[in-house]
Each structure stands twice: as C-alpha cells, then as structure tokens.
Coordinates of C-alpha atoms (C1' of nucleotides) in Angstrom, one line a residue:
Chain A
M860 CA -0.1 0.1 0.0
A861 CA 2.6 2.4 -1.0
R862 CA 1.8 6.2 -2.0
A863 CA 3.0 8.5 -4.6
A864 CA 6.1 10.1 -4.4
N865 CA 6.3 12.9 -1.7
P866 CA 8.9 15.7 -2.9
H867 CA 8.5 17.5 0.4
L868 CA 8.7 14.3 2.4
K869 CA 12.6 14.8 3.1
Q870 CA 11.8 18.2 4.6
Q871 CA 9.0 17.2 6.4
L872 CA 11.1 14.6 8.0
V873 CA 13.8 17.3 8.7
D874 CA 11.4 19.3 10.5
A875 CA 9.6 16.6 12.6
A876 CA 13.1 15.2 13.7
T877 CA 14.3 18.9 14.9
E878 CA 11.0 18.9 16.9
I879 CA 11.4 15.5 18.3
F880 CA 15.2 15.7 18.8
A881 CA 14.8 19.2 20.4
S882 CA 12.1 18.0 22.6
H883 CA 12.8 14.5 23.7
G884 CA 16.6 14.2 22.9
L885 CA 18.4 11.8 20.5
A886 CA 18.6 8.8 22.7
V887 CA 14.8 9.0 23.8
A888 CA 13.3 9.8 20.2
R889 CA 11.6 7.2 18.6
V890 CA 12.0 6.8 14.8
S891 CA 8.3 6.4 14.8
D892 CA 7.7 9.5 16.6
I893 CA 9.2 11.3 13.9
T894 CA 7.9 9.3 11.1
D895 CA 4.5 9.6 12.9
R896 CA 4.6 13.6 12.8
A897 CA 6.0 13.8 9.1
G898 CA 3.1 11.4 8.1
A899 CA 5.2 8.7 6.7
S900 CA 6.0 4.9 7.4
K901 CA 9.0 4.1 9.5
G902 CA 10.7 2.7 6.4
A903 CA 10.5 5.7 4.5
F904 CA 12.9 7.4 6.9
Y905 CA 15.7 5.0 6.0
L906 CA 15.2 6.2 2.2
H907 CA 16.4 9.9 3.6
F908 CA 18.8 8.8 6.2
A909 CA 21.1 6.2 7.0
S910 CA 20.2 5.9 10.7
K911 CA 18.5 8.1 13.4
E912 CA 21.9 9.3 14.9
A913 CA 22.6 10.2 11.0
A914 CA 19.6 12.6 10.8
Y915 CA 20.6 14.2 14.5
S916 CA 24.2 15.0 12.7
E917 CA 22.9 16.2 9.8
I918 CA 20.5 18.7 11.4
A919 CA 22.9 19.7 14.3
R920 CA 25.8 20.2 11.8
A921 CA 23.6 22.7 9.9
F922 CA 23.1 24.6 12.9
L923 CA 26.5 24.6 14.2
D924 CA 27.9 25.8 10.4
Q925 CA 25.8 28.6 10.8
L926 CA 26.9 29.4 14.0
L927 CA 30.4 29.3 13.1
V928 CA 29.7 31.7 10.2
L929 CA 28.1 34.1 12.3
L930 CA 30.8 34.1 15.0
R931 CA 33.6 34.3 12.3
T932 CA 31.8 37.6 11.0
Q933 CA 31.5 38.8 14.5
S934 CA 35.1 38.2 15.4
I935 CA 36.3 40.6 12.5
A936 CA 33.5 43.3 13.7
M937 CA 34.7 43.0 17.1
C938 CA 38.2 43.6 16.3
D939 CA 37.1 46.8 14.2
A940 CA 35.0 48.0 16.7
C941 CA 37.3 47.8 19.5
A942 CA 40.3 49.3 17.4
D943 CA 37.8 52.2 16.6
G944 CA 36.9 52.1 20.4
V945 CA 33.2 51.6 19.9
P946 CA 31.6 49.9 22.7
E947 CA 28.1 50.4 21.2
R948 CA 29.2 48.3 18.1
V949 CA 30.2 45.6 20.4
A950 CA 27.1 45.7 22.3
Q951 CA 25.1 45.3 18.9
A952 CA 27.1 42.2 17.9
D953 CA 26.1 40.5 21.5
H954 CA 22.7 41.6 20.6
Q955 CA 22.9 40.0 17.1
F956 CA 24.3 36.7 18.5
M957 CA 21.4 36.5 21.3
E958 CA 19.1 36.9 18.2
F959 CA 20.6 34.2 16.1
L960 CA 20.6 31.8 19.4
W961 CA 16.6 32.6 19.8
Q962 CA 15.8 32.1 16.2
H963 CA 17.6 28.9 16.2
R964 CA 16.3 27.6 19.5
R965 CA 15.0 24.1 18.3
P966 CA 18.4 23.2 16.7
L967 CA 20.0 24.8 19.7
A968 CA 17.9 22.6 22.1
M969 CA 18.9 19.8 20.0
V970 CA 22.6 20.4 20.3
L971 CA 22.8 21.2 24.0
D972 CA 20.2 18.8 25.3
G973 CA 19.8 16.3 22.6
A974 CA 23.0 14.1 22.2
V975 CA 24.6 14.0 25.4
G976 CA 25.3 10.3 26.5
T977 CA 25.3 9.2 23.0
P978 CA 28.2 8.9 20.2
Y979 CA 27.0 12.9 19.1
A980 CA 27.6 14.1 22.5
S981 CA 30.5 16.3 20.9
M982 CA 28.1 18.4 19.0
Q983 CA 27.4 20.2 22.7
D984 CA 31.3 20.6 23.1
E985 CA 31.5 22.0 19.8
F986 CA 29.0 24.7 20.5
I987 CA 30.8 25.7 23.9
D988 CA 34.6 25.3 22.2
S989 CA 33.4 27.7 19.4
V990 CA 31.9 30.2 21.6
L991 CA 35.1 30.2 23.8
R992 CA 37.4 30.5 20.8
H993 CA 35.3 33.3 19.7
M994 CA 35.4 34.8 23.2
R995 CA 39.2 34.7 23.4
E996 CA 39.5 36.5 20.1
S997 CA 37.3 39.1 21.3
I998 CA 38.9 39.8 24.4
S999 CA 42.2 39.9 22.8
A1000 CA 40.9 42.7 20.6
H1001 CA 39.5 44.5 23.7
H1002 CA 43.0 44.1 25.4
R1003 CA 44.7 45.5 22.4
A1004 CA 42.5 48.5 22.4
Y1005 CA 42.6 49.0 26.1
P1006 CA 46.4 47.8 27.0
Q1007 CA 45.8 48.7 30.6
L1008 CA 43.5 46.0 30.9
A1009 CA 45.4 43.3 29.9
N1010 CA 47.8 43.5 33.0
V1011 CA 44.8 43.4 35.4
I1012 CA 42.0 41.1 34.0
D1013 CA 43.2 37.3 32.7
A1014 CA 42.0 37.1 29.0
E1015 CA 41.7 33.1 29.4
F1016 CA 39.4 33.5 32.6
A1017 CA 37.3 36.3 31.0
A1018 CA 36.8 34.2 28.0
T1019 CA 35.8 31.3 30.4
M1020 CA 33.4 33.3 32.1
A1021 CA 31.9 34.9 29.1
T1022 CA 31.4 31.6 27.5
G1023 CA 29.7 30.2 30.5
T1024 CA 27.4 33.3 30.7
V1025 CA 26.4 32.5 27.0
F1026 CA 25.7 28.9 27.9
M1027 CA 23.5 30.1 30.9
Y1028 CA 21.4 32.5 28.5
A1029 CA 21.0 29.7 26.0
R1030 CA 20.0 27.4 28.4
R1031 CA 17.2 29.8 29.6
I1032 CA 16.3 30.1 25.9
I1033 CA 15.7 26.4 25.4
R1034 CA 14.4 25.7 29.0
E1035 CA 12.0 28.5 29.5
H1036 CA 11.2 29.1 25.7
Q1037 CA 11.2 32.9 26.4
P1038 CA 13.9 35.2 24.9
P1039 CA 16.4 36.5 27.3
F1040 CA 15.7 40.2 27.5
A1041 CA 19.3 40.6 28.6
A1042 CA 20.3 43.6 27.0
E1043 CA 21.3 45.6 30.2
H1044 CA 23.0 42.1 31.3
L1045 CA 25.4 42.4 28.2
V1046 CA 26.2 45.8 28.5
A1047 CA 26.9 45.3 32.5
F1048 CA 29.1 42.3 31.1
R1049 CA 30.9 44.5 28.6
A1050 CA 31.4 47.3 31.1
L1051 CA 33.0 44.9 33.8
F1052 CA 35.9 44.1 31.7
A1053 CA 36.7 47.7 31.7
A1054 CA 36.7 47.8 35.5
G1055 CA 40.2 46.2 35.6
Q1056 CA 41.5 49.8 35.5
S1057 CA 40.0 50.3 38.7
P1058 CA 42.8 50.7 41.4
E1059 CA 40.6 48.8 44.0
V1060 CA 40.7 45.8 41.6
A1061 CA 44.4 45.7 41.2
E1062 CA 44.9 46.2 45.0
M1063 CA 42.6 43.2 45.8
M1064 CA 44.6 41.2 43.4
R1065 CA 47.9 42.1 44.9
A1066 CA 46.3 40.9 48.4
T1067 CA 46.1 37.3 47.4
D1068 CA 48.6 34.6 46.2
P1069 CA 47.9 33.6 42.7
T1070 CA 51.0 30.8 43.0
R1071 CA 48.7 28.7 45.4
S1072 CA 47.3 25.7 43.7
L1073 CA 43.6 25.1 43.8
L1074 CA 43.4 21.7 44.7
V1075 CA 45.2 19.7 47.6
D1076 CA 46.0 16.4 45.9
P1077 CA 45.4 16.3 42.0
A1078 CA 46.9 13.1 41.5
Q1079 CA 44.5 11.1 43.9
P1080 CA 42.1 8.9 41.8
A1081 CA 38.5 9.5 42.5
P1082 CA 36.3 6.7 43.5
G1083 CA 32.6 6.7 42.8
A1084 CA 32.7 9.4 45.7
T1085 CA 29.2 8.8 46.9
A1086 CA 30.5 7.8 50.6
P1087 CA 30.3 10.4 53.1
Chain B
M213 CA 24.0 -22.2 38.7
A214 CA 23.4 -19.6 41.3
R215 CA 26.1 -18.3 43.7
A216 CA 26.3 -17.5 47.0
A217 CA 24.9 -14.3 48.7
N218 CA 27.7 -11.4 48.3
P219 CA 26.8 -8.6 50.9
H220 CA 29.0 -6.4 48.8
L221 CA 27.1 -6.7 45.4
K222 CA 25.1 -3.5 45.9
Q223 CA 28.2 -1.4 46.4
Q224 CA 29.9 -3.2 43.6
L225 CA 26.7 -2.8 41.3
V226 CA 27.0 1.3 42.5
D227 CA 30.7 1.6 41.7
A228 CA 30.1 0.1 38.5
A229 CA 27.2 2.0 37.4
T230 CA 28.8 5.0 38.4
E231 CA 31.7 4.5 36.1
I232 CA 29.4 3.4 33.4
F233 CA 27.2 6.1 33.6
A234 CA 29.7 8.9 33.7
S235 CA 31.4 7.7 30.8
H236 CA 28.7 6.5 28.5
G237 CA 25.9 8.5 29.9
L238 CA 22.5 6.9 31.2
A239 CA 20.8 6.4 27.5
V240 CA 23.7 4.2 26.0
A241 CA 24.9 2.4 29.2
R242 CA 23.7 -1.4 28.8
V243 CA 22.4 -2.6 32.2
S244 CA 24.9 -5.8 31.0
D245 CA 27.8 -3.2 30.7
I246 CA 27.3 -2.5 34.8
T247 CA 26.6 -6.2 35.6
D248 CA 29.6 -7.1 33.7
R249 CA 31.9 -4.6 35.4
A250 CA 30.5 -5.7 38.8
G251 CA 30.7 -9.5 38.0
A252 CA 27.1 -10.3 38.4
S253 CA 24.2 -11.5 36.1
K254 CA 21.5 -9.1 34.5
G255 CA 18.9 -10.5 36.8
A256 CA 21.1 -9.6 39.9
F257 CA 20.8 -5.8 38.9
Y258 CA 17.2 -5.9 39.4
L259 CA 17.2 -7.4 42.9
H260 CA 18.9 -4.0 43.9
F261 CA 17.4 -1.4 41.6
A262 CA 14.1 -1.3 40.1
S263 CA 15.4 -0.3 36.7
K264 CA 18.3 1.2 34.8
E265 CA 17.0 4.9 35.3
A266 CA 16.3 4.1 39.1
A267 CA 19.8 3.2 39.8
Y268 CA 21.1 6.3 37.5
S269 CA 18.6 8.5 39.9
E270 CA 20.0 6.9 43.4
I271 CA 23.6 7.5 42.6
A272 CA 23.1 11.3 41.0
R273 CA 20.6 12.1 44.0
A274 CA 23.4 10.9 46.6
F275 CA 25.7 13.1 44.7
L276 CA 23.3 16.3 44.5
D277 CA 22.5 16.0 48.3
Q278 CA 25.9 16.1 49.5
L279 CA 26.3 19.5 46.9
L280 CA 23.2 20.7 48.5
V281 CA 24.7 20.4 51.9
L282 CA 28.1 21.8 50.9
L283 CA 26.5 24.7 49.2
R284 CA 24.3 25.6 52.2
T285 CA 27.3 25.6 54.6
Q286 CA 29.1 27.8 52.3
S287 CA 26.0 30.3 51.9
I288 CA 26.3 31.0 55.6
A289 CA 30.0 31.2 55.8
M290 CA 30.2 33.5 52.6
C291 CA 27.6 35.7 54.6
D292 CA 30.1 35.9 57.5
A293 CA 33.0 36.4 55.4
C294 CA 31.3 39.2 53.7
A295 CA 29.9 40.9 56.7
D296 CA 33.5 40.7 58.3
G297 CA 35.0 42.0 55.1
V298 CA 37.2 39.2 54.8
P299 CA 37.8 38.4 50.9
E300 CA 40.5 35.6 51.7
R301 CA 37.7 33.7 53.4
V302 CA 35.4 33.8 50.3
A303 CA 38.5 32.7 48.1
Q304 CA 38.7 29.5 50.5
A305 CA 35.0 28.7 49.9
D306 CA 35.5 29.0 45.9
H307 CA 38.7 26.6 46.5
Q308 CA 36.8 24.2 48.6
F309 CA 33.7 24.1 46.3
M310 CA 36.1 23.1 43.3
E311 CA 37.8 20.5 45.5
F312 CA 34.3 19.0 46.0
L313 CA 33.5 18.8 42.3
W314 CA 36.9 17.2 41.6
Q315 CA 36.7 14.8 44.4
H316 CA 33.3 14.0 43.0
R317 CA 34.1 13.9 39.4
R318 CA 32.5 10.7 38.2
P319 CA 29.2 11.4 39.6
L320 CA 29.3 15.1 38.5
A321 CA 30.0 13.7 35.1
M322 CA 27.0 11.4 35.3
V323 CA 24.8 14.5 36.4
L324 CA 25.9 16.7 33.8
D325 CA 26.3 14.6 30.9
G326 CA 24.8 11.3 31.7
A327 CA 20.8 11.9 31.5
V328 CA 20.4 14.6 29.0
G329 CA 17.5 13.7 26.7
T330 CA 16.3 11.2 29.3
P331 CA 13.6 11.5 31.9
Y332 CA 16.5 12.4 34.3
A333 CA 17.7 15.3 32.5
S334 CA 16.5 17.1 35.3
M335 CA 19.4 16.4 37.5
Q336 CA 21.5 18.6 35.5
D337 CA 19.0 21.1 35.7
E338 CA 19.0 20.8 39.8
F339 CA 22.8 21.1 39.6
I340 CA 23.0 24.3 37.6
D341 CA 19.9 25.8 39.6
S342 CA 21.1 25.2 43.0
V343 CA 24.9 26.8 41.8
L344 CA 22.6 29.5 40.6
R345 CA 20.6 30.2 44.0
H346 CA 23.9 29.7 46.0
M347 CA 25.3 32.6 44.0
R348 CA 22.6 34.8 44.3
E349 CA 22.9 34.3 48.0
S350 CA 26.5 34.9 48.1
I351 CA 26.1 37.9 45.8
S352 CA 23.6 39.6 48.1
A353 CA 25.6 39.0 51.0
H354 CA 28.5 41.0 49.0
H355 CA 26.2 43.6 48.2
R356 CA 24.9 44.0 51.7
A357 CA 28.9 44.2 52.5
Y358 CA 29.7 46.7 50.0
P359 CA 26.4 48.8 49.3
Q360 CA 28.0 50.9 46.4
L361 CA 28.2 47.7 44.4
A362 CA 24.6 47.2 44.2
N363 CA 24.1 50.1 42.3
V364 CA 26.5 49.1 39.5
I365 CA 26.6 45.4 39.3
D366 CA 23.1 43.7 38.5
A367 CA 22.9 41.0 41.1
E368 CA 21.1 38.5 39.0
F369 CA 23.7 38.9 35.9
A370 CA 26.6 38.5 38.3
A371 CA 24.9 35.1 39.7
T372 CA 24.2 34.0 36.3
M373 CA 27.9 34.9 35.1
A374 CA 29.2 33.0 38.5
T375 CA 27.1 29.8 37.7
G376 CA 28.1 29.8 34.0
T377 CA 31.9 29.8 35.1
V378 CA 31.6 27.1 37.7
F379 CA 29.7 25.1 34.9
M380 CA 32.9 25.9 32.6
Y381 CA 35.1 24.7 35.3
A382 CA 32.9 21.6 36.1
R383 CA 32.8 20.6 32.5
R384 CA 36.7 21.3 32.1
I385 CA 37.2 18.8 35.3
I386 CA 34.7 16.2 33.7
R387 CA 36.2 16.6 30.1
E388 CA 39.9 16.8 30.6
H389 CA 40.1 14.7 33.7
Q390 CA 42.5 17.4 35.0
P391 CA 41.8 19.4 38.2
P392 CA 41.1 23.0 37.0
F393 CA 44.1 24.9 38.7
A394 CA 41.8 28.0 38.8
A395 CA 42.7 29.7 41.8
E396 CA 44.2 32.8 40.3
H397 CA 41.0 32.6 38.1
L398 CA 38.6 32.7 41.4
V399 CA 40.6 35.5 42.6
A400 CA 40.2 37.5 39.6
F401 CA 36.5 36.5 39.6
R402 CA 35.8 37.8 43.1
A403 CA 37.9 41.1 42.3
L404 CA 35.6 41.8 38.9
F405 CA 32.6 41.9 41.7
A406 CA 34.4 44.9 43.6
A407 CA 35.4 46.5 40.2
G408 CA 32.1 48.2 40.2
Q409 CA 33.2 51.0 42.5
S410 CA 35.3 52.2 39.5
P411 CA 33.7 55.5 38.0
E412 CA 34.5 54.3 34.5
V413 CA 32.4 51.5 34.8
A414 CA 29.7 53.7 35.9
E415 CA 30.2 56.2 33.1
M416 CA 30.0 53.1 30.5
M417 CA 26.8 52.0 32.0
R418 CA 25.2 55.3 31.7
A419 CA 26.5 55.8 28.0
T420 CA 24.4 52.9 27.0
D421 CA 20.2 52.4 27.0
P422 CA 19.3 49.5 29.0
T423 CA 15.6 49.8 28.5
R424 CA 16.4 48.7 24.8
S425 CA 15.1 45.2 24.6
L426 CA 17.4 42.7 23.2
L427 CA 15.3 40.8 20.8
V428 CA 13.6 42.2 17.6
D429 CA 10.4 39.8 17.5
P430 CA 10.1 37.7 20.7
A431 CA 6.4 36.5 19.9
Q432 CA 7.6 35.1 16.5
P433 CA 7.8 31.3 16.6
A434 CA 10.8 29.3 15.7
P435 CA 10.7 26.5 12.9
G436 CA 13.3 24.2 12.5
A437 CA 15.2 27.3 11.6
T438 CA 18.1 25.4 9.6
A439 CA 17.0 27.0 6.3
P440 CA 19.5 29.8 5.2
Chain C
dA882 C1' 11.6 5.2 -8.3
dC883 C1' 9.2 5.9 -4.1
dC884 C1' 7.1 4.0 -0.3
dT885 C1' 5.0 0.5 3.0
dG886 C1' 4.9 -2.7 6.9
dA887 C1' 6.1 -7.4 8.6
dA888 C1' 10.3 -9.5 10.2
dC889 C1' 14.8 -9.5 12.4
dA890 C1' 18.2 -7.9 15.9
dC891 C1' 19.3 -5.9 20.3
dC892 C1' 18.9 -4.5 24.8
dG893 C1' 15.7 -3.6 29.3
dT894 C1' 12.9 -6.4 32.2
dT895 C1' 10.9 -10.6 34.1
dC896 C1' 10.6 -15.2 36.3
dA897 C1' 10.9 -20.2 36.7
dA898 C1' 14.6 -22.7 38.5
dG899 C1' 18.8 -23.5 40.7
dT900 C1' 21.7 -23.5 45.6
Chain D
dA1090 C1' 17.1 -15.6 50.7
dC1091 C1' 20.2 -14.8 47.1
dC1092 C1' 21.2 -15.3 42.5
dT1093 C1' 21.2 -17.0 37.4
dG1094 C1' 20.1 -17.3 32.6
dA1095 C1' 16.5 -18.3 29.1
dA1096 C1' 12.4 -15.9 27.6
dC1097 C1' 9.8 -11.8 26.6
dA1098 C1' 8.7 -6.8 24.9
dC1099 C1' 10.3 -2.6 22.6
dC1100 C1' 12.3 -0.2 19.4
dG1101 C1' 16.0 0.4 15.2
dT1102 C1' 16.8 -1.2 10.9
dT1103 C1' 16.1 -4.0 6.7
dC1104 C1' 13.9 -6.1 2.9
dA1105 C1' 10.2 -8.3 -0.3
dA1106 C1' 6.4 -6.7 -2.1
dG1107 C1' 3.3 -3.0 -3.7
dT1108 C1' 2.3 1.4 -6.8

DNA sequence: ACCTGAACACCGTTCAAGT
DNA sequence: ACCTGAACACCGTTCAAGT
C-alpha cells in the first residue's frame, strides 16, 4: 500500500526530527515519533537517512555551520569595533548573537540537550568550544584596544566566564521558551571588563597569592565518591 | 547455577554503574555493561534496583544531596565572611567548592552529561539551579557588605555569570580529567565584583540604553530554522 | 523510483529454576 | 534468601512486495 512520491517528504522529516530531537533528545526520540509527525512510514525514514543518529548529525551540523559563520563575521567586526573604540558596536554584536540563538532555538536545544550520553555528545562540546574561541579573540581585541586591561584581567578567565554566561542564556532560551531580555546584562558584562582599570581591583589582586594551587592532591584518583 | 549471597554486590553495582553512567551516559549504558563490570548477572541488577533509570537516579541524588549540604554551609560562611569583610575566606570557599567537584568528578559527569535526553535530564538542571541560588545568596551578601556595588552590578546578572563560570570549570574537570588549577581565576572573579566601584564602569553603563529590549520579535515562533 | 509494513536484532526487564 | 540465564517486549533497522 505504498503512496505516490512526495518531494517534500525529506523536509517534512527534517522538520519533524528537529522538533522531536529538541524536545525528547536523540536517545529517547523514537524513529516512529518522527515518522508519525511527518506522516510517513518507518521505512521511509531510511530512504532519506542512514540512521537515526545520521539524521541528528545532519540537522545539528547545519546549525553549527551557521553559528560558525556568524561567529567568524563577528570576530572580525569585534576587532574593528575595539580598534575604533566603539563599545556600542560591540553591544550590537552581542545582541545579534543572542538573536541568532533565539531564532534557532530548536536546533540549539538539540545540540545542547539532545545528544549527550550518545556518540554525538561532541556537538555540545563543539558549540561551547566555538563560543570560547570567539570570546578569546574578542577579548584579545579588547586588550589590544585597552592595553591597561591586559595587566589586570586574565584573558583566558574572561573568555571562560563569557562563554559560561552565554551558555546560561542559551539554556534559559531552550528551557523557558522565552527570549532572554538581556540587553542590560550584556551591557553590564562588557562594562565589567573595563573595570580592571580600577585601582581597588588591582589592590585586591595583589592581596592574594595567585601561585597557590587550587587543589590539595590532584594525583589522587576519584572513586564513585558517593560515600560520606 | 546461582552463587552464594554477596553482601558487597550492591556497592559493586553502584561503583560499576557510576563509572559506566559517567563514561557512556544513561541512555547508551547497557545494564549488561554494569553487571559485567560488577561480575554479576543481569538478573542480579534488578534485585537491587527497580530499573536502569532508578539506579542512575539513586546515585545522582546522593551526589546532589552532598552538593546541597556543601552549598548551604558555604552560603552561611559567605555571609559571615562578607560581613567581616574577609575576601580571603571567600576565596577559600571557592577553593573548597572546586575541590568538592574534583573529588566527585564521576557522579558530576553523570549528572552533567549522563541523563540529558532522558526523563532524568532534570538532574543537570538541579545542579545548575542549586549553584545559581547559591550565587544569588553570596552576591546578596557581597552587596550588603559593599552597598556601593549594588547600584552598579546587577545581582542577577552576576549570579548568572558566576554559575556559567562554575559550569565551565566543572565541564573542564569531567572532559579533561584534570583538576582546574583556577585559584588565580577565582581570585580574579571575586575581584571583578568589586570593580563596580570604578567610576569608569559607572560612566560606561550610563552611556548605553538599558531599556532597549534584546530581541526584535519575541513573539515570532521558531521553525526548524535550519534554512538560510 | 518511491513507499509500506512485516520481520529481524538488540537490549531492558521478568521469572522459573537452581543453591 | 540470593542469584542465574532463558524468555519476553520494545524499538532501530532491513527488505520483499506493492504502486
């Protein structure tokens, strides 16, 4: 009881898979969930994708590729903006980035939440690592524009903090299905980086010993560690 | 061909499950992976756990409960430290927290990476939300101790940023199997919060319009959004 | 060509049987 | 009581058959 060829079926399957993967996650999503939503049989799925995981990979990769293009464009704009000393342009780039995450919130949810614990967990890593690299470049540009900052604020720490903050906002987008009205937050964030010029900050940093290592015994292996 | 009762089997299963869930994730981990590692039959697993997911839940909960105890203790200590104006004690609390995450890196990996895309994804949310609540309280204490900060640095943003940073360090612990020697980073982080006193920061914040909303059209629904 | 759905394989879960 | 492993159920994947 086959039906006539449907030239839109591939796109219908992609749309259905994006929604199902985003809301259930790769591991829990059933192929039958996807094909039911797309109005096709389970067999039809395998005419368009080699496997459930291949479908996930194809959709997530399309999103990550678009993200990488945006970040590359922004890194260039950011360098220009900083060299010109135009913080307003920097804030606009943040705005554009958050807008992108909001518009692509279903594939974003797939990448952040959908594949962890499966062979495609590396998609989340790629998202975070891409943002981290972008932040390193932006902050380097900032430090070139304002050399006095470089002595006070550690660039690697600032990039880690910025990326963690982006992750928290991305998480809010996909958890609360609400855009994060964070313009003022992003302004505060950029402002904070300029704060290293403060003599009070320099004084606090001199008051502690940065050579002390964080952990008592890094060589000690960790057991299940659920015992008290 | 049954064997004699083994009073250690439950603990062996917990240890094996912690390792397998941390390295494979709940969805991908097989019960047979766990029972093979513990040297038992598949059937024995179900004498001690109602299901694979119940085992995950039991181990993750034990870790999260310990984390909550630590955070509660620290929130109290943090308030005291801030009231006394002792930033060194605050840095020690950060140190202790990172040490805790390092010592419990296997259950941490389970909670952050193991259950996303399954009904137990909420464990990761609980970790992040607990840290976020803790950071809110710490920062409130900071603002009470240094009232001039409260006018410049948004407490909710600072808590979001702090939590994102902790997440990034936690991620580094479980990805790189390396302790994050981040003492100097944590010092820089604490110092940054005090930076709002800087007149330059106040000036930059006045120069931008915080009432502008971040996103163009928050009501617009998101499709699969993989099209260009 | 394109699609269907019955059949097969894998692994979570159950349970009759073994000590 | 405690444990085993064969059997069952569910869902990813395949493929013979339909248009």
